[in-house]
Short mmCIF file of C-alpha atoms in Angstrom, two decimals:
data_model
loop_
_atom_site.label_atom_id
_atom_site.label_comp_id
_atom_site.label_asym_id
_atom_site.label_seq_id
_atom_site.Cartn_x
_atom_site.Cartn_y
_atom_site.Cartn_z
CA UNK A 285 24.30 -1.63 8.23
CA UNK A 286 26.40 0.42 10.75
CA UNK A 287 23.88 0.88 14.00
CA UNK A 288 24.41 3.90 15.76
CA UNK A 289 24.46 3.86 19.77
CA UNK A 290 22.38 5.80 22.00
CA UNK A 291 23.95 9.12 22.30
CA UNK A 292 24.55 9.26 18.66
CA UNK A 293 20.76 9.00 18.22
CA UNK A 294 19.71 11.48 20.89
CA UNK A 295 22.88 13.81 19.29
CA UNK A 296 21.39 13.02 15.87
CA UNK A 297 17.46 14.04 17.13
CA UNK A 298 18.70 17.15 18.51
CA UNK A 299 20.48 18.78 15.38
CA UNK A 300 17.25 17.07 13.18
CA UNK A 301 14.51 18.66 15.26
CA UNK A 302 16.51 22.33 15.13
CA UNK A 303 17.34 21.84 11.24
CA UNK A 304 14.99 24.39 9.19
CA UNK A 305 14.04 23.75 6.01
CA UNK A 306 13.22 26.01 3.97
CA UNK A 307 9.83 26.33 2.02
CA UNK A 308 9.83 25.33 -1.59
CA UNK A 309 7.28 26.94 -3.18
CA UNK A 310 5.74 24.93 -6.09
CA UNK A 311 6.18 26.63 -9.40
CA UNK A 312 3.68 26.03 -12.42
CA UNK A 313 6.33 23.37 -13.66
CA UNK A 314 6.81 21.23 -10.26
CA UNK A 315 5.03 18.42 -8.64
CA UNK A 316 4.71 19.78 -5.11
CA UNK A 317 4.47 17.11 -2.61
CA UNK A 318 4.05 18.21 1.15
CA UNK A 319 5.61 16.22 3.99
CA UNK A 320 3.69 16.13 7.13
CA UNK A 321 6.58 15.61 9.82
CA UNK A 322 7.09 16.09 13.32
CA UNK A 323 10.46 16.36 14.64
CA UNK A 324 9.75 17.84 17.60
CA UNK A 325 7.28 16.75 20.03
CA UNK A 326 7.06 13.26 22.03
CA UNK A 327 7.69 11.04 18.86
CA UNK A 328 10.44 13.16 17.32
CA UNK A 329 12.57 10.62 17.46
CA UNK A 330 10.59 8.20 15.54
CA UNK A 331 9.47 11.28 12.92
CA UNK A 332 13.14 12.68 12.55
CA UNK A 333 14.05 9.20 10.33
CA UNK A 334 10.87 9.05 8.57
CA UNK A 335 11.26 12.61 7.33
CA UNK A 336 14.55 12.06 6.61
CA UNK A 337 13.60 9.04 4.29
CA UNK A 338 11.37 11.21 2.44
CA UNK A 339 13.52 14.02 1.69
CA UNK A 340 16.16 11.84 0.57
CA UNK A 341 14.22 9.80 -1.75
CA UNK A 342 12.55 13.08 -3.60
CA UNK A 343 16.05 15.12 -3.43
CA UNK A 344 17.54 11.52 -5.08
CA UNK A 345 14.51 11.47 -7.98
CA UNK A 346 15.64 14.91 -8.67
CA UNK A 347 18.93 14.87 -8.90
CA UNK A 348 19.44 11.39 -10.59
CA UNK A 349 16.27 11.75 -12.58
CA UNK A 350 15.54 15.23 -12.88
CA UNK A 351 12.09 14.39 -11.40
CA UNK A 352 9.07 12.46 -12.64
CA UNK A 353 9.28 12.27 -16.39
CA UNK A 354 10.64 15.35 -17.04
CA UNK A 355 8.63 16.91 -14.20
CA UNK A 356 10.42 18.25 -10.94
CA UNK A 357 9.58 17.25 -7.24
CA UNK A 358 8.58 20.48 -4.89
CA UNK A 359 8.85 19.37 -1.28
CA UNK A 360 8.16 21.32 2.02
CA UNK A 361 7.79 19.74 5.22
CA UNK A 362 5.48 20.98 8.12
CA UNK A 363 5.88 20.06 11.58
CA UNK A 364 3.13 18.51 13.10
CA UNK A 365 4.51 16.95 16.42
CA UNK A 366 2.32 14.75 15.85
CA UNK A 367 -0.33 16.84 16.97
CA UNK A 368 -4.00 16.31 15.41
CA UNK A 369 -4.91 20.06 15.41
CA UNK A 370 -1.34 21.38 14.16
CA UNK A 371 -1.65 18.52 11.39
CA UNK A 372 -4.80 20.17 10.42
CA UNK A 373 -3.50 23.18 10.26
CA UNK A 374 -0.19 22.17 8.06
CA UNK A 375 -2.80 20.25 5.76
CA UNK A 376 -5.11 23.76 5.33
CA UNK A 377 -1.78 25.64 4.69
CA UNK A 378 -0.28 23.31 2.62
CA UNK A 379 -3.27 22.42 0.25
CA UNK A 380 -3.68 25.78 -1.29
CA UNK A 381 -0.10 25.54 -3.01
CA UNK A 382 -1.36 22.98 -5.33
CA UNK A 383 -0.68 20.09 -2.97
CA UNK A 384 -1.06 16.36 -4.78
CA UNK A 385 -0.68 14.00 -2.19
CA UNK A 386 -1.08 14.30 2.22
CA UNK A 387 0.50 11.68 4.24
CA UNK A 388 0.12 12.30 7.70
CA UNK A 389 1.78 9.66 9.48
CA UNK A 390 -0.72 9.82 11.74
CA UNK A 391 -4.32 7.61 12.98
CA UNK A 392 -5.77 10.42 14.35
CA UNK A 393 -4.78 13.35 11.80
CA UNK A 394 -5.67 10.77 9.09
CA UNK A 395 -9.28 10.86 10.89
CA UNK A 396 -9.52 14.33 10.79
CA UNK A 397 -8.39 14.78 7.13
CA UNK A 398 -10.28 12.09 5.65
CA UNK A 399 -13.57 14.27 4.52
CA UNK A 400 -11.10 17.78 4.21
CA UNK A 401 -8.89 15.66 1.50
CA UNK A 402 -12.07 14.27 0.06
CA UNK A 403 -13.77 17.77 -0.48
CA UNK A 404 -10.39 18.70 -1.87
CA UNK A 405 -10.13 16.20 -4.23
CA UNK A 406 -6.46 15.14 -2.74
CA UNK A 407 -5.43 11.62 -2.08
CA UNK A 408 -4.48 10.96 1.23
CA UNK A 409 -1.94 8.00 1.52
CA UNK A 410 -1.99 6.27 5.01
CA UNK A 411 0.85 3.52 4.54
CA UNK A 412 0.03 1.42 6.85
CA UNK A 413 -2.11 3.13 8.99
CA UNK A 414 -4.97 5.10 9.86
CA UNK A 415 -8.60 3.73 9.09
CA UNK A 416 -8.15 0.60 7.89
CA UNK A 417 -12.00 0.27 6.51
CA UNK A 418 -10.92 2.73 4.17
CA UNK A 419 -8.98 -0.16 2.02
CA UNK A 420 -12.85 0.10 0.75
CA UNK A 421 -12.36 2.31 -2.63
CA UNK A 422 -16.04 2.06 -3.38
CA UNK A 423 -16.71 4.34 -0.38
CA UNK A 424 -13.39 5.74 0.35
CA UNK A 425 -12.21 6.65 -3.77
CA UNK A 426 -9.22 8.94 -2.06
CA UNK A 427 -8.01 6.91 0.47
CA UNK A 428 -5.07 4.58 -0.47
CA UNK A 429 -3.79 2.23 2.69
CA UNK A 430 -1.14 -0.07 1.37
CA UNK A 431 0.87 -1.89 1.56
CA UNK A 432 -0.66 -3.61 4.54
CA UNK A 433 -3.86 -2.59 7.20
CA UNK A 434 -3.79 -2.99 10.95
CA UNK A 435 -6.24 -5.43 10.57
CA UNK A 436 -4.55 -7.51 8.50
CA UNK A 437 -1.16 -7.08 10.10
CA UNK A 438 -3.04 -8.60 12.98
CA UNK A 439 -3.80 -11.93 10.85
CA UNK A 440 0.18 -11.91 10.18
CA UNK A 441 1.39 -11.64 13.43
CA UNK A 442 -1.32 -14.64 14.62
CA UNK A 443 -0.21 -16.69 11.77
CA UNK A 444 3.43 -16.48 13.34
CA UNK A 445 2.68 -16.99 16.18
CA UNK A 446 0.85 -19.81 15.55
CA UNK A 447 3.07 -21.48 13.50
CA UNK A 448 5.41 -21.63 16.89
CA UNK A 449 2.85 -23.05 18.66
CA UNK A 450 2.80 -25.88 15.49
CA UNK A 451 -0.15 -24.58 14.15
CA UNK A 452 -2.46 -24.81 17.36
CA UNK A 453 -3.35 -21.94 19.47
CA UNK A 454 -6.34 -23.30 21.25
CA UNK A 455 -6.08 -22.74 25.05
CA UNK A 456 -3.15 -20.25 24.73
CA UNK A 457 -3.47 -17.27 26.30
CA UNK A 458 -2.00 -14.19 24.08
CA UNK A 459 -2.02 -10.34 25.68
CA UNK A 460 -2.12 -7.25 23.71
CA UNK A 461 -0.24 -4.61 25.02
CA UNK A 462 -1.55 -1.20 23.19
CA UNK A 463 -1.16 2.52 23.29
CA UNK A 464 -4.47 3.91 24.23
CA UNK A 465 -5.24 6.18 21.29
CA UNK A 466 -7.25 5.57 17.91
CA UNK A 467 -3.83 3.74 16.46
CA UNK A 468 -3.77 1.28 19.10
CA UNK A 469 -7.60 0.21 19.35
CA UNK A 470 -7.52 -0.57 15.62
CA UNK A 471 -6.35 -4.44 15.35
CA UNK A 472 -8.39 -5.13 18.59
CA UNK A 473 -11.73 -6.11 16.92
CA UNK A 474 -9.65 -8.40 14.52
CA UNK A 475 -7.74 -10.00 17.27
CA UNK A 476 -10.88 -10.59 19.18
CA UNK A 477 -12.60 -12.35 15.97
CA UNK A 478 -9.20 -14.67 15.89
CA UNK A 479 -9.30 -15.26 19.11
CA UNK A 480 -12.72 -16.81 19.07
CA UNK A 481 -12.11 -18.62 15.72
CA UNK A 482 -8.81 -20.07 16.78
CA UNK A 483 -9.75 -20.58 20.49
CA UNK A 484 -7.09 -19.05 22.25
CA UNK A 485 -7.67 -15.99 25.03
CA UNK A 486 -6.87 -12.52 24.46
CA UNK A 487 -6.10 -10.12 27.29
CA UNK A 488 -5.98 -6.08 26.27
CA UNK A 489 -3.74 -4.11 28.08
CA UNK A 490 -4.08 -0.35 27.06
CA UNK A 491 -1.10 1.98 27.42
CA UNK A 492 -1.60 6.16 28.61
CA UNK A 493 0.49 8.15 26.48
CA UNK A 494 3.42 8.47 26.28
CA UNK A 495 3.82 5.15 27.77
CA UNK A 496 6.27 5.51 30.40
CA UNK A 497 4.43 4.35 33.71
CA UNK A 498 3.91 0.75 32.85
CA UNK A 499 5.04 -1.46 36.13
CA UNK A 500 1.87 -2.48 37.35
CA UNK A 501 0.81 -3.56 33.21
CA UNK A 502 4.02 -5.78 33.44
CA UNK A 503 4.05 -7.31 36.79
CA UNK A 504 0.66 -8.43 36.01
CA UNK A 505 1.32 -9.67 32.67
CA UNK A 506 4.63 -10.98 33.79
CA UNK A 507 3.71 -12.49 37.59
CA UNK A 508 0.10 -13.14 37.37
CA UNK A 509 -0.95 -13.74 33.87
CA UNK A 510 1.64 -15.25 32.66
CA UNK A 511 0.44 -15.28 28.92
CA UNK A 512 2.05 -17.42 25.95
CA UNK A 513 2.60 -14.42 24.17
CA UNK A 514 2.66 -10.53 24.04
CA UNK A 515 1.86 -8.66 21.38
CA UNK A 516 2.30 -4.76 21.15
CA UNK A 517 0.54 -1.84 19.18
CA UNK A 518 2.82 0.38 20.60
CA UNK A 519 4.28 3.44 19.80
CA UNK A 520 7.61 6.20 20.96
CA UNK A 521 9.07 5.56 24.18
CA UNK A 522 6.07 3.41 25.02
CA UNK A 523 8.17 0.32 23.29
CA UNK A 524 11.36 0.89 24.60
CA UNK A 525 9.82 1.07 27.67
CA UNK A 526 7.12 -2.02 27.51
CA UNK A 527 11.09 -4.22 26.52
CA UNK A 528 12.54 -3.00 29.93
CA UNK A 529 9.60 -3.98 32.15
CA UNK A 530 9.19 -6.62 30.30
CA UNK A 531 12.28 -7.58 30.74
CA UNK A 532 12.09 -6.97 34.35
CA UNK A 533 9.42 -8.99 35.23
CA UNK A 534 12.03 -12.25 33.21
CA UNK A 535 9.09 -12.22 30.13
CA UNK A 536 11.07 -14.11 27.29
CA UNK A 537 11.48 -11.49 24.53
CA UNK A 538 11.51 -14.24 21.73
CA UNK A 539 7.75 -14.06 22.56
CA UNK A 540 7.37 -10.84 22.52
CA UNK A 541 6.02 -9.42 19.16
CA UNK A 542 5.34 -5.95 18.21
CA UNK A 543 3.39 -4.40 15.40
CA UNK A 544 5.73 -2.59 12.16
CA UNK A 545 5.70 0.92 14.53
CA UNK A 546 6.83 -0.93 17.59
CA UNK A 547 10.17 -2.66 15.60
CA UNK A 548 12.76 0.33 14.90
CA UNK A 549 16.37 1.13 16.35
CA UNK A 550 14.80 3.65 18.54
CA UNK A 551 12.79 1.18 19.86
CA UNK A 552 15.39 -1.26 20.96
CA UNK A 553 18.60 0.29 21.73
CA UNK A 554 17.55 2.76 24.59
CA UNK A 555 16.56 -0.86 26.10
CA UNK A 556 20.31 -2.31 25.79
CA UNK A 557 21.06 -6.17 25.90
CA UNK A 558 17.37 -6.64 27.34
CA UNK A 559 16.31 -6.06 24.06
CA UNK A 560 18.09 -8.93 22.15
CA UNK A 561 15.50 -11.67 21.13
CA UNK A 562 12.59 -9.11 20.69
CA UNK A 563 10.63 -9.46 17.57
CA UNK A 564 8.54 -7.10 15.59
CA UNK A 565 6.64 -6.94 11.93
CA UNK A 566 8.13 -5.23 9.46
CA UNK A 567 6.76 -4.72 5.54
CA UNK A 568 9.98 -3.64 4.10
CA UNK A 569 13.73 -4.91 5.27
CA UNK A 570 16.03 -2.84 7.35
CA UNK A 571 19.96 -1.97 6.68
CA UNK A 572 21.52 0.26 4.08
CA UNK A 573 22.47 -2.70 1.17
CA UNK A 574 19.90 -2.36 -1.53
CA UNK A 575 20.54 -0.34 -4.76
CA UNK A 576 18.31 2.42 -3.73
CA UNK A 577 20.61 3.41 -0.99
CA UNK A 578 23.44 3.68 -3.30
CA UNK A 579 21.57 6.16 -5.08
CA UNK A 580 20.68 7.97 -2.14
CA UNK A 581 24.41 7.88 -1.13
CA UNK A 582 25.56 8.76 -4.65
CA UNK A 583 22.56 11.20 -5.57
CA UNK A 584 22.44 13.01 -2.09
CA UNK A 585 25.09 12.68 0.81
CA UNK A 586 27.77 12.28 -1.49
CA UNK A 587 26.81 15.99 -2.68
CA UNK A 588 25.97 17.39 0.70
CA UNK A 589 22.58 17.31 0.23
CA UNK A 590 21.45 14.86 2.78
CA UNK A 591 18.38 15.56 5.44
CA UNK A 592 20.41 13.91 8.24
CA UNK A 593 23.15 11.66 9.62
CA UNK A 594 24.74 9.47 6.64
CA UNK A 595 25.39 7.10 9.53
CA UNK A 596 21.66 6.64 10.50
CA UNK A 597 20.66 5.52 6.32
CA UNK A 598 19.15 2.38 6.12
CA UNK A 599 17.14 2.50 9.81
CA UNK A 600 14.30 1.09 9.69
CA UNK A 601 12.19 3.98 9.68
CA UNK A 602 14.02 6.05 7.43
CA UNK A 603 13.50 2.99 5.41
CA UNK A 604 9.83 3.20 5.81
CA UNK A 605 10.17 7.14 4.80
CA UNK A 606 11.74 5.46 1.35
CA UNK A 607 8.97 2.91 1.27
CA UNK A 608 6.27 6.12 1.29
CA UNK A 609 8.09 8.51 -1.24
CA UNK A 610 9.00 5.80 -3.26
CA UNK A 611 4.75 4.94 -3.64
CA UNK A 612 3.85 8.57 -4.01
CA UNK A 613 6.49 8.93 -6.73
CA UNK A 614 5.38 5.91 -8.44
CA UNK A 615 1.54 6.90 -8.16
CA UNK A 616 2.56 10.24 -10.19
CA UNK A 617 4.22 7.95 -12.42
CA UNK A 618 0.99 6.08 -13.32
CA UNK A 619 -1.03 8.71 -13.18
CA UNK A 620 0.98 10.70 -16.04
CA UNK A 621 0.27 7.64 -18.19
CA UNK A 622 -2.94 7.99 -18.15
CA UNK A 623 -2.79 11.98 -17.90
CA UNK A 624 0.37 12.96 -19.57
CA UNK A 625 3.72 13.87 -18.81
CA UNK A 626 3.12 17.42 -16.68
CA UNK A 627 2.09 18.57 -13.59
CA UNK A 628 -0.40 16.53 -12.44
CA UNK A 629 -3.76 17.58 -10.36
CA UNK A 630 -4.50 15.82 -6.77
CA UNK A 631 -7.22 14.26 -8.11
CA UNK A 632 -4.82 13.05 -11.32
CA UNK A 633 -2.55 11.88 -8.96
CA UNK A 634 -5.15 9.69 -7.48
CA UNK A 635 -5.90 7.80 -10.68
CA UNK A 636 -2.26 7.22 -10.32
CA UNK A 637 -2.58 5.46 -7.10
CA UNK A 638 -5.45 3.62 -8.26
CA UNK A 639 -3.94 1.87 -11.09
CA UNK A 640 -0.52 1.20 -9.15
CA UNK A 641 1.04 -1.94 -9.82
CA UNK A 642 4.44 -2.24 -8.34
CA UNK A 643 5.14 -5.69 -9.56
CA UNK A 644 8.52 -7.61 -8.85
CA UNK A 645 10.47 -6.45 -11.84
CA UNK A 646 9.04 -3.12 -11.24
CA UNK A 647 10.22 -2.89 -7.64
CA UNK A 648 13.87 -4.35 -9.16
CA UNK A 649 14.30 -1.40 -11.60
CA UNK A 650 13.58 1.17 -8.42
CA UNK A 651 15.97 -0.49 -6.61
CA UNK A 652 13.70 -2.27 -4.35
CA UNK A 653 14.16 -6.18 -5.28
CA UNK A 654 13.69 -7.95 -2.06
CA UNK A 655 12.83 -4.94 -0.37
CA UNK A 656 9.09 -4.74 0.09
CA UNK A 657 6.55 -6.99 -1.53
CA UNK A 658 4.84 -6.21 -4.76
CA UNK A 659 1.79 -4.11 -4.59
CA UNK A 660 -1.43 -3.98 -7.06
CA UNK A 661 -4.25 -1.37 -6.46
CA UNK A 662 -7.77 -1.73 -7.65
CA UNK A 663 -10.67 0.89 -7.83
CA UNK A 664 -12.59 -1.23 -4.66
CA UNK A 665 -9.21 -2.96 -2.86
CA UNK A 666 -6.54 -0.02 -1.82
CA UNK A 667 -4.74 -1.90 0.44
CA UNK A 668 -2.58 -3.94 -2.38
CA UNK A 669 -2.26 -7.02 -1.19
CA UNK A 670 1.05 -6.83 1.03
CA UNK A 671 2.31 -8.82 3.70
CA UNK A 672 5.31 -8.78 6.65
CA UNK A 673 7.76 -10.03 7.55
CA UNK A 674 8.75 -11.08 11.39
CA UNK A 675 12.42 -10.05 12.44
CA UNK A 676 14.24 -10.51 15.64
CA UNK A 677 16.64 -7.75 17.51
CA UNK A 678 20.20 -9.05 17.81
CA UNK A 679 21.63 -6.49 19.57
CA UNK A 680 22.96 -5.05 16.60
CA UNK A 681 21.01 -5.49 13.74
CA UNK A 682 17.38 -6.72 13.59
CA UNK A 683 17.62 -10.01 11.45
CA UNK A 684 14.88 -11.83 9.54
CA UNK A 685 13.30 -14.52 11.07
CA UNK A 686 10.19 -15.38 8.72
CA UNK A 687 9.12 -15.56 5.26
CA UNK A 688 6.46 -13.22 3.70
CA UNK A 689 3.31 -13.83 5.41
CA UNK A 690 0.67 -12.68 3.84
CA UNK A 691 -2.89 -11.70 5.83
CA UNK A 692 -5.57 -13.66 5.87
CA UNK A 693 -8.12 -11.91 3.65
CA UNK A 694 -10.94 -13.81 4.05
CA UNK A 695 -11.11 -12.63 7.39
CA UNK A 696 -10.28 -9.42 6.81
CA UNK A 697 -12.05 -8.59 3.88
CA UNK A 698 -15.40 -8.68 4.90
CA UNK A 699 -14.85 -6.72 8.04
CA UNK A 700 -13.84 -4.30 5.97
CA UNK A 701 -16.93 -4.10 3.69
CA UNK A 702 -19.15 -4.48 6.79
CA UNK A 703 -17.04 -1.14 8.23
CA UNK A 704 -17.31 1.10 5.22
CA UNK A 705 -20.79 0.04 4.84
CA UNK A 706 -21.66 1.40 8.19
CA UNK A 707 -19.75 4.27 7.24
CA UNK A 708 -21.32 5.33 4.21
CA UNK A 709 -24.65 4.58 5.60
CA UNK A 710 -23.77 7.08 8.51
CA UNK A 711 -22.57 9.86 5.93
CA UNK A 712 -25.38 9.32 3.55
CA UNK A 713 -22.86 8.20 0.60
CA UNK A 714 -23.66 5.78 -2.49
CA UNK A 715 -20.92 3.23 -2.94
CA UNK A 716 -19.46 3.72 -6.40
CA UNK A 717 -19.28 1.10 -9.10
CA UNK A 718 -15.94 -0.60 -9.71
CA UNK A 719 -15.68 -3.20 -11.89
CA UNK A 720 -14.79 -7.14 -11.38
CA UNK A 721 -11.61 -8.39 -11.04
#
């Protein structure tokens, strides 16, 4: 994969955050799915790839497959800057034009859709994100959070790390460097639960947004505390700029992990050669060399229809934009098979979630062998059952350093239950019935 430097990227932000595109309105015979983006604002340059993922994976089902079945894709993107109120407002536009799926790429927009998309009846797909008590389907039916939680991305990155440590992490001291907001809180409980199970201390340093005054977090971490290792829920130029302290207080980066929004290009390369050695989760790979990319390339750039630079294709989180259109597309999929071959309604489209099942051979045939894990949805488990990955920053390319680990559900699990308990019991809603698997 060809990894661009830092002026391309800034040059490449720039023309993305001015590009305008134009409103497709949803006729009778489309699918339309809106894209909740924000390419301008503080974490444009982490939304510019993600959008651009999207686009190109719904202009590529189009154009290769002439849409879902038979049916065509309608896409229109509103810019949220990742903004809680403007996401509310793009979701109340949007809705009306026969929306069938929100993704907000966003904790706290995801917080203030939840009950609006529920009312609705639209499913609201937080990859990877957002509440992650809502992997509950018996009290959250139209929330869908795989392929893997905050919670039990946390398990992940503890089983790593422990697994350096040979399997031991009593008396270790581990800090968790986090941007203050809803998103970073959310693996905190978990880690504190693990950290009492498996004996070792956990130290919480939270972040201000954006994340650029951080000396005084780092020369305590790096002079005084002197932890075993760092782990960060970060997010924007928070990460780039956690690697450069970090790096200027001499903390090894090769124990320095962050979350799957704290491991992109953007993250690393504005931090130069102190970057090499960092690590970071991921639940898809990075680079451009999987058969879906061809596609793209065929489908798309190779016909001027591209959403940005060819050169920036395979990032990780335009890969992660893939990883999200290529669910949603798939949930239509399986919800026409139990609907029928048209247009399909949001709450259609969430039976389609519900019975995904995106097993190995299935993932091979979309061009995604060895490119994310399989995923299998239930009526009470909407998480899926994925796992990550850890890879390491090179200084070129980020390279995988561990197998699939998977989370540790038996933890996790009942947290979860115990959450949207409390929930429902707060909002005065009955659990629904799903049957054993």
């Amino acid at each position: 994969m060809r990894t661009p430097g830092i002026a391309t990227l800034a040059l490449s932000a720039a023309i993305a955050a001015s590009t305008v595109f134009a409103p497709a309105l949803a006729q009778a015979d489309e699918q339309f799915i809106p894209i909740l983006s924000y390419r301008t604002g503080a974490y444009a340059p982490n939304g510019i790839p993600l959008a651009n993922g999207q686009v190109d994976y719904y202009r590529m089902i189009n154009a290769r497959d002439g849409g879902v079945n038979g049916v065509p894709l309608a896409i229109e993107e509103c810019d949220t800057a990742y903004n809680n109120d403007q996401g509310v407002e793009c979701y109340e536009r949007l809705k009306g034009r026969g929306a069938s799926v929100i993704s907000p790429f966003s904790t706290g927009i995801t917080y203030a859709l939840i009950e609006r998309t529920k009312a609705d009846g639209i499913p609201l797909f937080t990859m990877g994100y957002g509440r992650t008590d809502a992997s509950d389907g018996t009290v959250f039916p139209h929330v869908f959070t795989m392929p893997m939680t905050y919670w039990s991305q946390a398990t992940s990155i503890i089983q790593y790390i422990a697994d350096q440590e040979g399997g031991d992490l009593e008396g270790k001291t581990i800090a968790l460097v986090y941007h203050d907001s809803a998103y970073g809180k959310e693996p905190i409980a978990t880690l504190e639960k693990l950290a009492a199970e498996k004996g070792f201390t956990l130290e919480l340093f939270p972040v201000a947004h954006p994340g650029l005054e951080q000396k005084a977090t780092w020369l305590t971490i790096g002079r005084r505390l002197r932890p075993d290792w760092v782990v960060m829920w970060g997010w924007g130029v928070m990460n780039a700029t956690a690697i450069k302290e970090a790096a200027a207080v001499g903390y090894p980066m090769d124990r320095f992990v962050g979350n799957h929004w704290a491991g992109a290009e953007v993250d690393v390369i504005p931090a130069g050669d102190s970057a090499i050695g960092y690590l970071a989760a991921n639940f898809h790979s990075p680079g451009d060399g999987f058969a879906v990319h061809d596609d793209i390339y065929t489908h798309v750039y190779d016909t001027g229809d591209g959403a940005g630079d060819r050169e920036r294709v395979g990032e990780v989180l335009y890969n992660r934009g893939i990883v999200n259109a290529a669910i949603v597309v798939e949930a239509i999929r399986a919800g026409q098979a139990i609907h029928g071959n048209r247009v399909l309604t949001g709450e259609e489209v969430r039976d389609g979630f519900e019975a995904l099942n995106l097993s190995p051979e299935g993932l091979a045939e979309l061009g995604l062998a060895e490119f994310m894990n399989p995923i299998a949805v239930t009526c009470a488990d909407h998480e899926g059952g994925g796992a990550i990955f850890v890879q390491q920053w090179d200084g070129e390319t980020w390279d995988r350093v561990s197998d699939w680990i998977p989370p540790m559900t038996d933890l996790v699990r009942p947290m979860i239950e115990e959450s949207a308990a409390a929930y429902a019991a707060e909002k005065g809603l009955t659990p629904r019935d799903c049957p054993s698997s």
